[in-house]
Coordinates of C-alpha atoms (C1' of nucleotides) in Angstrom, one line a residue:
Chain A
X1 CA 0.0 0.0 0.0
X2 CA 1.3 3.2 -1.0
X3 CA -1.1 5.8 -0.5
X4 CA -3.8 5.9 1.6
X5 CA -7.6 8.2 1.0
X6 CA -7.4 11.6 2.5
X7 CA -2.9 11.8 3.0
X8 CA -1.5 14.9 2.4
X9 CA 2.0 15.7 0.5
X10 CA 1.3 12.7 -1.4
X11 CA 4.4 11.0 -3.8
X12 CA 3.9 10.8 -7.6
X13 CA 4.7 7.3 -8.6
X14 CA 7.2 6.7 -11.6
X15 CA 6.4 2.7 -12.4
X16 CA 9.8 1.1 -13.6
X17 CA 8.5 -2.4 -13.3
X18 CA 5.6 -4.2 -12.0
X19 CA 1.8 -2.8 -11.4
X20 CA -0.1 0.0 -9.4
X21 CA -3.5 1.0 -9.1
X22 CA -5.1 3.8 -8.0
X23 CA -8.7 3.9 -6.7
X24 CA -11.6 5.1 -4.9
X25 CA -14.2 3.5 -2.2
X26 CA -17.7 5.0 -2.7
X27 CA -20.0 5.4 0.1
X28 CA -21.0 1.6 0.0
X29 CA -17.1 0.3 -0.3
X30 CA -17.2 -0.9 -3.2
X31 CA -13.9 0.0 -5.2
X32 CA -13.7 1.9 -8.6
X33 CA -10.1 1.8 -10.2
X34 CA -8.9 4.8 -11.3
X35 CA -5.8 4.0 -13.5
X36 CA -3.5 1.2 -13.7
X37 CA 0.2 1.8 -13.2
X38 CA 2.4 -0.6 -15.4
X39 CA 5.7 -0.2 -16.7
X40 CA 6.8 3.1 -17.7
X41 CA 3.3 5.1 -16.2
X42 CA 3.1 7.2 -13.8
X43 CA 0.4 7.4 -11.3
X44 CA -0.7 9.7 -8.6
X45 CA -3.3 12.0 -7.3
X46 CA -4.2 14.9 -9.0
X47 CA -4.4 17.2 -6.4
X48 CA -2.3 19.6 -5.3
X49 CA -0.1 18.6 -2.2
X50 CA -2.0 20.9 0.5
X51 CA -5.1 18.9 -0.7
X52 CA -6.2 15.3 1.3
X53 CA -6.1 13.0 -1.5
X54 CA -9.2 11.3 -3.2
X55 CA -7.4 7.8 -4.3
X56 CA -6.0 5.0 -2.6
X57 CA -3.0 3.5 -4.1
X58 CA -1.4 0.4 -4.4
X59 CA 0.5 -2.6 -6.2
X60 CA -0.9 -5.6 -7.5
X61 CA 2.8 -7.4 -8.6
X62 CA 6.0 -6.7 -6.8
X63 CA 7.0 -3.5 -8.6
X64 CA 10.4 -0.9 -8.9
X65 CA 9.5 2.4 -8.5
X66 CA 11.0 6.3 -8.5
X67 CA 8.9 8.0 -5.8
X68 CA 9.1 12.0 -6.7
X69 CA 7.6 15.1 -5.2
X70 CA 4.3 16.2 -6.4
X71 CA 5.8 19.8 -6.3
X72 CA 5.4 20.1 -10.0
X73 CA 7.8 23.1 -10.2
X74 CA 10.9 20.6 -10.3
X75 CA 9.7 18.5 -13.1
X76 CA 8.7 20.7 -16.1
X77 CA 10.4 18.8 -18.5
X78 CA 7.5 15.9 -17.3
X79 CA 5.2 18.0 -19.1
X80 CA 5.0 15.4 -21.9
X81 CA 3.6 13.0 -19.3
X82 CA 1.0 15.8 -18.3
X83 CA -0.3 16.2 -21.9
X84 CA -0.6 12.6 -22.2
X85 CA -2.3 11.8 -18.5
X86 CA -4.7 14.6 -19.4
X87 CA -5.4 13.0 -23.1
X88 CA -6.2 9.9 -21.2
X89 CA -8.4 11.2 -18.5
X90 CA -10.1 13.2 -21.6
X91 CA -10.9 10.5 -23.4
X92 CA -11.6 7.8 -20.4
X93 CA -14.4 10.7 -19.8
X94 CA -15.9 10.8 -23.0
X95 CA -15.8 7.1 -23.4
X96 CA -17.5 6.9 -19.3
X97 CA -20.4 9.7 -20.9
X98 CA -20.7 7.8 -24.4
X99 CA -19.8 4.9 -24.9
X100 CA -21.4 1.1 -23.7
X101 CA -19.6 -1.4 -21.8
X102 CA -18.4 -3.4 -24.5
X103 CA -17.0 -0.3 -25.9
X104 CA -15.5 0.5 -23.3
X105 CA -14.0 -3.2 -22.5
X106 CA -12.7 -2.8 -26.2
X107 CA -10.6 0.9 -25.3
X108 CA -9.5 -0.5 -21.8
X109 CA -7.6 -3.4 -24.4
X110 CA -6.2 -0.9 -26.5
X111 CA -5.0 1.8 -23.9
X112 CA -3.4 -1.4 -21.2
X113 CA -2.7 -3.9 -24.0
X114 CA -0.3 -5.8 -22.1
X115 CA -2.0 -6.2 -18.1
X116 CA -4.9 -8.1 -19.6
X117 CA -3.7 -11.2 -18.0
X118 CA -2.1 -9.7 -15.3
X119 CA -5.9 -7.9 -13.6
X120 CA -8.6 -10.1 -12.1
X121 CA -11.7 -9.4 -14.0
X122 CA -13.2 -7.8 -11.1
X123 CA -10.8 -5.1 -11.3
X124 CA -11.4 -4.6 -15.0
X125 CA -14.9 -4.3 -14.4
X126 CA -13.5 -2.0 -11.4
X127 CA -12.1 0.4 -14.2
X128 CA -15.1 0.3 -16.8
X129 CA -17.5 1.5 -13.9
X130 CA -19.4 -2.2 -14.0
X131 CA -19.6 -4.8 -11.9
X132 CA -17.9 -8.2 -12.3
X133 CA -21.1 -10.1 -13.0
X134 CA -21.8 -7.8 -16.3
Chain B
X1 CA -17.3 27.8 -33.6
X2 CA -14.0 27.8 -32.5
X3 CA -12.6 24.8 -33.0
X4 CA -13.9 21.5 -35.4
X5 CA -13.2 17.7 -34.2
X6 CA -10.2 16.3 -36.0
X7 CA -7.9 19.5 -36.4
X8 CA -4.6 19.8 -36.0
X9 CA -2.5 21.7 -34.0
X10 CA -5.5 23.5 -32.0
X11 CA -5.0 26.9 -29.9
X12 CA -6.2 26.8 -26.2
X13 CA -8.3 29.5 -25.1
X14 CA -8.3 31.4 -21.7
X15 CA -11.5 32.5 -21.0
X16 CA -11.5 36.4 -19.8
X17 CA -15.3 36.8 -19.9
X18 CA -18.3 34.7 -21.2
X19 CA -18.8 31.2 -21.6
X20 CA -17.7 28.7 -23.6
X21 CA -18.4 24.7 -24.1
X22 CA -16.2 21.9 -25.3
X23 CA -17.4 18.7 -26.2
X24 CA -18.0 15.3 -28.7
X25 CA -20.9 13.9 -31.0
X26 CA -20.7 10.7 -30.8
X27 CA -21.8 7.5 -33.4
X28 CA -25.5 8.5 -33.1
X29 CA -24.4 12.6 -33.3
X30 CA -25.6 12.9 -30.0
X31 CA -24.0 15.6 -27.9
X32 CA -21.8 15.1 -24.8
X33 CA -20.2 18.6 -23.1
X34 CA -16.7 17.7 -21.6
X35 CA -16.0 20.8 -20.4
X36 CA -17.5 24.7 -19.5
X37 CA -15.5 27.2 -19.4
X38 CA -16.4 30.5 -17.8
X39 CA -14.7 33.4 -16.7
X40 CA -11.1 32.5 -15.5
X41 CA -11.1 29.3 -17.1
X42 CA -8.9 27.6 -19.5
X43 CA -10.5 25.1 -22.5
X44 CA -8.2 23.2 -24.9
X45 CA -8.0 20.0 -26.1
X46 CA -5.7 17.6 -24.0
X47 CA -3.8 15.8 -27.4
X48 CA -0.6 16.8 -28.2
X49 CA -0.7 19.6 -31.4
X50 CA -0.2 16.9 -33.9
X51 CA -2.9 14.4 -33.1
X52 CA -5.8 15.0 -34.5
X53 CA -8.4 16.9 -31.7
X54 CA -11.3 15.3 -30.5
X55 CA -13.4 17.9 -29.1
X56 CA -15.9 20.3 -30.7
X57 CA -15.3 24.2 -28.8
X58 CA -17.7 27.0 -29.2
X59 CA -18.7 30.2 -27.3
X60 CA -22.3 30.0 -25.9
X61 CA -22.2 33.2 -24.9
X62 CA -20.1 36.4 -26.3
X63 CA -17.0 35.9 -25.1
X64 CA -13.6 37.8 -24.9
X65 CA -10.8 35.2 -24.9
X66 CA -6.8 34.6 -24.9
X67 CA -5.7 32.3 -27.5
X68 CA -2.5 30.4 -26.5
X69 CA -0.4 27.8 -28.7
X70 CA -1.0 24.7 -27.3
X71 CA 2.9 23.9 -27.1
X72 CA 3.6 24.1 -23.3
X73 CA 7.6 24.6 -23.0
X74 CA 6.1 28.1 -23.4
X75 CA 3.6 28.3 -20.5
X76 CA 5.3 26.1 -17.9
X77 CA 4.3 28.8 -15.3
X78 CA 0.9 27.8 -16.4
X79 CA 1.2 24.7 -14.6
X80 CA -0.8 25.1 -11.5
X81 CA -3.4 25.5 -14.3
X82 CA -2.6 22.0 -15.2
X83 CA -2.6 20.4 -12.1
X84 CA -6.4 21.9 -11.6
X85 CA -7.6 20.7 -14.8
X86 CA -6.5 17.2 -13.9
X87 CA -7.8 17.5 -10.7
X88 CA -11.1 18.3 -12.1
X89 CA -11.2 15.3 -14.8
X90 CA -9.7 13.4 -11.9
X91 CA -12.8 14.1 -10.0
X92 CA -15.0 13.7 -12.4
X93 CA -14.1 10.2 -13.7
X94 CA -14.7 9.3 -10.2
X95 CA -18.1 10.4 -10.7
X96 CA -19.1 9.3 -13.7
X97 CA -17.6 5.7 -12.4
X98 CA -19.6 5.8 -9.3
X99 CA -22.7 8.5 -8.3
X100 CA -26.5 8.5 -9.4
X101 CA -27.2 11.0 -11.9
X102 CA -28.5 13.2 -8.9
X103 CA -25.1 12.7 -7.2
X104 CA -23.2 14.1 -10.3
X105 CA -26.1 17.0 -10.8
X106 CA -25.1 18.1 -7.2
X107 CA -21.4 18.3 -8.3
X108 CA -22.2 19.9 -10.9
X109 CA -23.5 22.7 -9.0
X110 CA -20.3 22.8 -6.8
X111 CA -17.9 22.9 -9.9
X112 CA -19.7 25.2 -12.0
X113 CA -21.9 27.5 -9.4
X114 CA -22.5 30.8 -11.5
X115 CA -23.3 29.0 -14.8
X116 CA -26.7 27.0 -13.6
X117 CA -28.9 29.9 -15.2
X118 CA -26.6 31.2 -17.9
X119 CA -26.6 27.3 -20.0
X120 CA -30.1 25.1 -21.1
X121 CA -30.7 22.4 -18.7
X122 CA -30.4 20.1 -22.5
X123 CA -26.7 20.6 -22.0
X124 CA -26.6 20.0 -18.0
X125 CA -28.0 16.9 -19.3
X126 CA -25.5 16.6 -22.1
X127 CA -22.5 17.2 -19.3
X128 CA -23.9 14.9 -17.1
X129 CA -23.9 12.3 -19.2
X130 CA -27.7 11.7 -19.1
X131 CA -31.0 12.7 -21.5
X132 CA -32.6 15.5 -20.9
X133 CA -35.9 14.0 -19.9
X134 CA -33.9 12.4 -16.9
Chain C
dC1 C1' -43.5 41.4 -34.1
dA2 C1' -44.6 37.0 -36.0
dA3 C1' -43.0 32.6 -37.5
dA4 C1' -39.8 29.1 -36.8
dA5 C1' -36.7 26.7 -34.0
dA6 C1' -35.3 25.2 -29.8
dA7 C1' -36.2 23.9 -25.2
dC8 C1' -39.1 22.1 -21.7
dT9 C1' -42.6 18.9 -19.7
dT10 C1' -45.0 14.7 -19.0
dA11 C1' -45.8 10.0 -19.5
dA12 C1' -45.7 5.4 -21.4
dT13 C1' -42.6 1.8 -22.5
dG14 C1' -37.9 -0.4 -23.1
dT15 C1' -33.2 -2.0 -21.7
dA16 C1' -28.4 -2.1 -20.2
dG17 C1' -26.5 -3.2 -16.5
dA18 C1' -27.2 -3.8 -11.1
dT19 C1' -28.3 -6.8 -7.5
dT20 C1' -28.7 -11.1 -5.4
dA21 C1' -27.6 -15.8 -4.8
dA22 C1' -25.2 -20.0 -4.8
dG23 C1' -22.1 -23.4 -6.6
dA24 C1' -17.4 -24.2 -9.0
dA25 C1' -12.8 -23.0 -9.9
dT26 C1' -8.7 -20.8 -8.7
dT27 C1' -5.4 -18.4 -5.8
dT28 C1' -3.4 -17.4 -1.5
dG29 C1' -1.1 -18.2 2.6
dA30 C1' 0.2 -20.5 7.0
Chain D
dT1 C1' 0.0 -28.9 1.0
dC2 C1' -4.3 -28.1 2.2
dA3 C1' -7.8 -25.0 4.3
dA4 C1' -9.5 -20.4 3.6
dA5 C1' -10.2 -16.7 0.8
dT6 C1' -11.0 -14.9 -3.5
dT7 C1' -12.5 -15.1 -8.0
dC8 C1' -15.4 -16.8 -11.6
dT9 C1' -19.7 -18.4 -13.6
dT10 C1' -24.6 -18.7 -14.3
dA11 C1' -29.1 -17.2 -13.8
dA12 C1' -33.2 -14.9 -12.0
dT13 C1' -34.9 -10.5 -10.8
dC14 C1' -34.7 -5.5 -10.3
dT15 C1' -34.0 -0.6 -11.4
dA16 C1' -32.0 3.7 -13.0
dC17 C1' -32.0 5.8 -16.8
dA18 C1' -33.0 5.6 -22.1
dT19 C1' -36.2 6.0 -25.7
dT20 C1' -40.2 7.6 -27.9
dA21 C1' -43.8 10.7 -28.5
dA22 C1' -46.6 14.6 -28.4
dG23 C1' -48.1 18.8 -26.5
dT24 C1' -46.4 23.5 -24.4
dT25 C1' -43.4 27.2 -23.4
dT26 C1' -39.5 29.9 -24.5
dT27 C1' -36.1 31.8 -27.4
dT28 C1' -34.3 33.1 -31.8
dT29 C1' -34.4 35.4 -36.0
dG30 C1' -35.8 37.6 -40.3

DNA sequence: CAAAAAACTTAATGTAGATTAAGAATTTGA
DNA sequence: TCAAATTCTTAATCTACATTAAGTTTTTTG
């Protein structure tokens, strides 16, 4: 376990090798992935540092990390990774607003092609907003 | 009509006054709004200048704007404006993943609080991700 | 200002995915 | 290595929201 709901100062994960995943509880428990962390991805919470952060995180394989400050400042030359979290999150939205299941079982193989058979189902259906059974 | 879904190389507007709406059609041409953007805002599309964009952007209301190149080398004092906009898509995955369309209307109100009046409730609906008769 | 377009309202019906349950298979851990 | 925990599978039932439709109000525009 690496981060916990509500931390402050939180770390911004740099995934060398291995798996992490970020998520939520809602207000019945029941866990919604947020992003999966394999190799070369970063993952943290996108809040600023002075905020309690909204995701737990964690690793599902033994995993090699780089731990950095969230103080963005010091990193502008990650701005590449910015551009390309943000295209993610922009287009996880629109596929969450617009799209069905299937389709969005389809994108989740195309954007994580190789941690198909590394997840449990249950957490794919964690990340498409379903539940296991659908 | 400020910017069309496939071009290249799009500007990114900061919003001085007025309104304006970014979103997708998708198969059916239906309408989903990703993002308002109001006074003090910044809208843009989050691919890199040579992918193709996938967001509509027009002004709903009159609207006095900065346009900024997208290429951010140039606006890395801009980043606290970065880490917002994630936190916002951040926050709203989370929603879309996991609250009642009531939930997200509520959040709605709390993200956006001066624009309830100023935009139809068609597109509330359309941002939501739900029909306007719901 | 008047006609046309867009938005709103209400209501009946439809459906994707949720919930519940319970047995089978797989994985985990002492 | 074996018991416990977790995951998977199937299926019946349920529900939040979608779809469709048609009348009403509001906004836009020439």
């Amino acid at each position: 376990m690496l981060q916990e709901f509500g931390e402050l100062n939180t770390k911004v994960y740099h995934v060398v090798s291995g798996l992490l995943r970020s998520y939520t509880l809602d207000k019945k428990g029941k866990e919604h992935i947020f992003m999966f962390g394999p190799e070369g991805w970063v993952v943290g919470d996108n809040v600023p540092p002075e905020i309690p952060c909204q995701l737990y995180i964690d690793a599902i394989e033994d995993s090699e990390l780089y731990v950095l400050p969230k103080d963005l400042k010091r990193e502008n030359k990650n701005a590449e990774a910015f551009i390309k979290r943000l295209g993610v999150l922009q287009k996880r939205v629109i596929m969450l607003m617009s799209a069905s299941a299937i389709e969005r079982y389809e994108h989740f193989e195309e954007t994580y092609p190789d941690i198909m058979n590394r997840v449990t189902q249950k957490m794919i259906a964690s990340y498409l907003g379903i539940t296991p059974e659908a």
